[in-house]
Amino acid sequence: MTDKNAALVVFSGGQDSTTCLFWAKKNFRDVHALSFLYGQKHHDEVALAREIAREAHVHFEAMEIPFIARLAENALTDASMAMDQEQPEGGLPNTFVPGRNLFFLSIAAVYARERGIRHLVTGVSQTDFSGYPDCRDAFIKSLNVTLNLAMDEQFVIHTPLMWIDKAQTWQMADDLGVLELVRTRTMTCYNNIPGNGCGHCPACKLRREGLERYLNAKQKGIRL
Ligand code: ZN
């Protein structure tokens, strides 16, 4: 039987999906978190994810899908490749894992279906579009229809961050009462450093600029 009050969060332990985890906790009674081990260089992020899930009192599972790394070359899984400092003009960044969100959400949907869950939550955002086509709203809507047709189900994919930027994501974390937790415990950094990170990779830059902008606005009493 479907539990209308249950949701499954695709959860990496990063800033975005952690904010989504607490968003889900606010909006659903029963929250599950699913992480993927896909051969990424940073296995630590799954350990961090597990810790956060435990503290948040949500069901957590990590699923191994190592075939992703074997399908295509990219800097997140290939130890010999450096992660891009800057995105090549007009091209995809070398941290792009082709089909990642397609696989993640398809697996998550099957996992959810087996547990009577029809709400899926993902932290993708089109606003800070970094060249990942599978973070776009059109892709998510299309996949939602496809998953429903594939399994004759009525899944609802929630994307709380789709139209907000990094600063507003910090604001959301603060509104949810988890600003400090997200700030100190999550990992977004390409160089595998939790919290404030290395400070110079593209992910750290985006994260820090967003935080500074949010804290400035908050100090002036401005809502973003
Ligand atoms: Zn970094």
Short mmCIF file of N, CA and C in Angstrom, two decimals, residues 6 105 131 142 193 209:
data_model
loop_
_atom_site.label_atom_id
_atom_site.label_comp_id
_atom_site.label_asym_id
_atom_site.label_seq_id
_atom_site.Cartn_x
_atom_site.Cartn_y
_atom_site.Cartn_z
N ALA A 6 5.06 9.26 3.13
CA ALA A 6 6.45 8.80 3.07
C ALA A 6 7.15 9.38 1.85
N LEU A 105 17.64 8.37 -10.10
CA LEU A 105 16.20 8.52 -9.87
C LEU A 105 15.42 7.28 -10.30
N GLY A 131 26.04 23.14 -16.17
CA GLY A 131 26.30 22.39 -17.38
C GLY A 131 25.82 20.95 -17.33
N SER A 142 10.12 15.13 -17.48
CA SER A 142 10.06 14.06 -18.47
C SER A 142 10.29 12.70 -17.82
N ILE A 193 36.97 17.75 1.28
CA ILE A 193 37.10 18.36 2.60
C ILE A 193 35.70 18.84 3.05
N GLU A 209 30.30 31.69 -1.88
CA GLU A 209 29.67 32.92 -2.38
C GLU A 209 28.20 32.98 -1.97
#
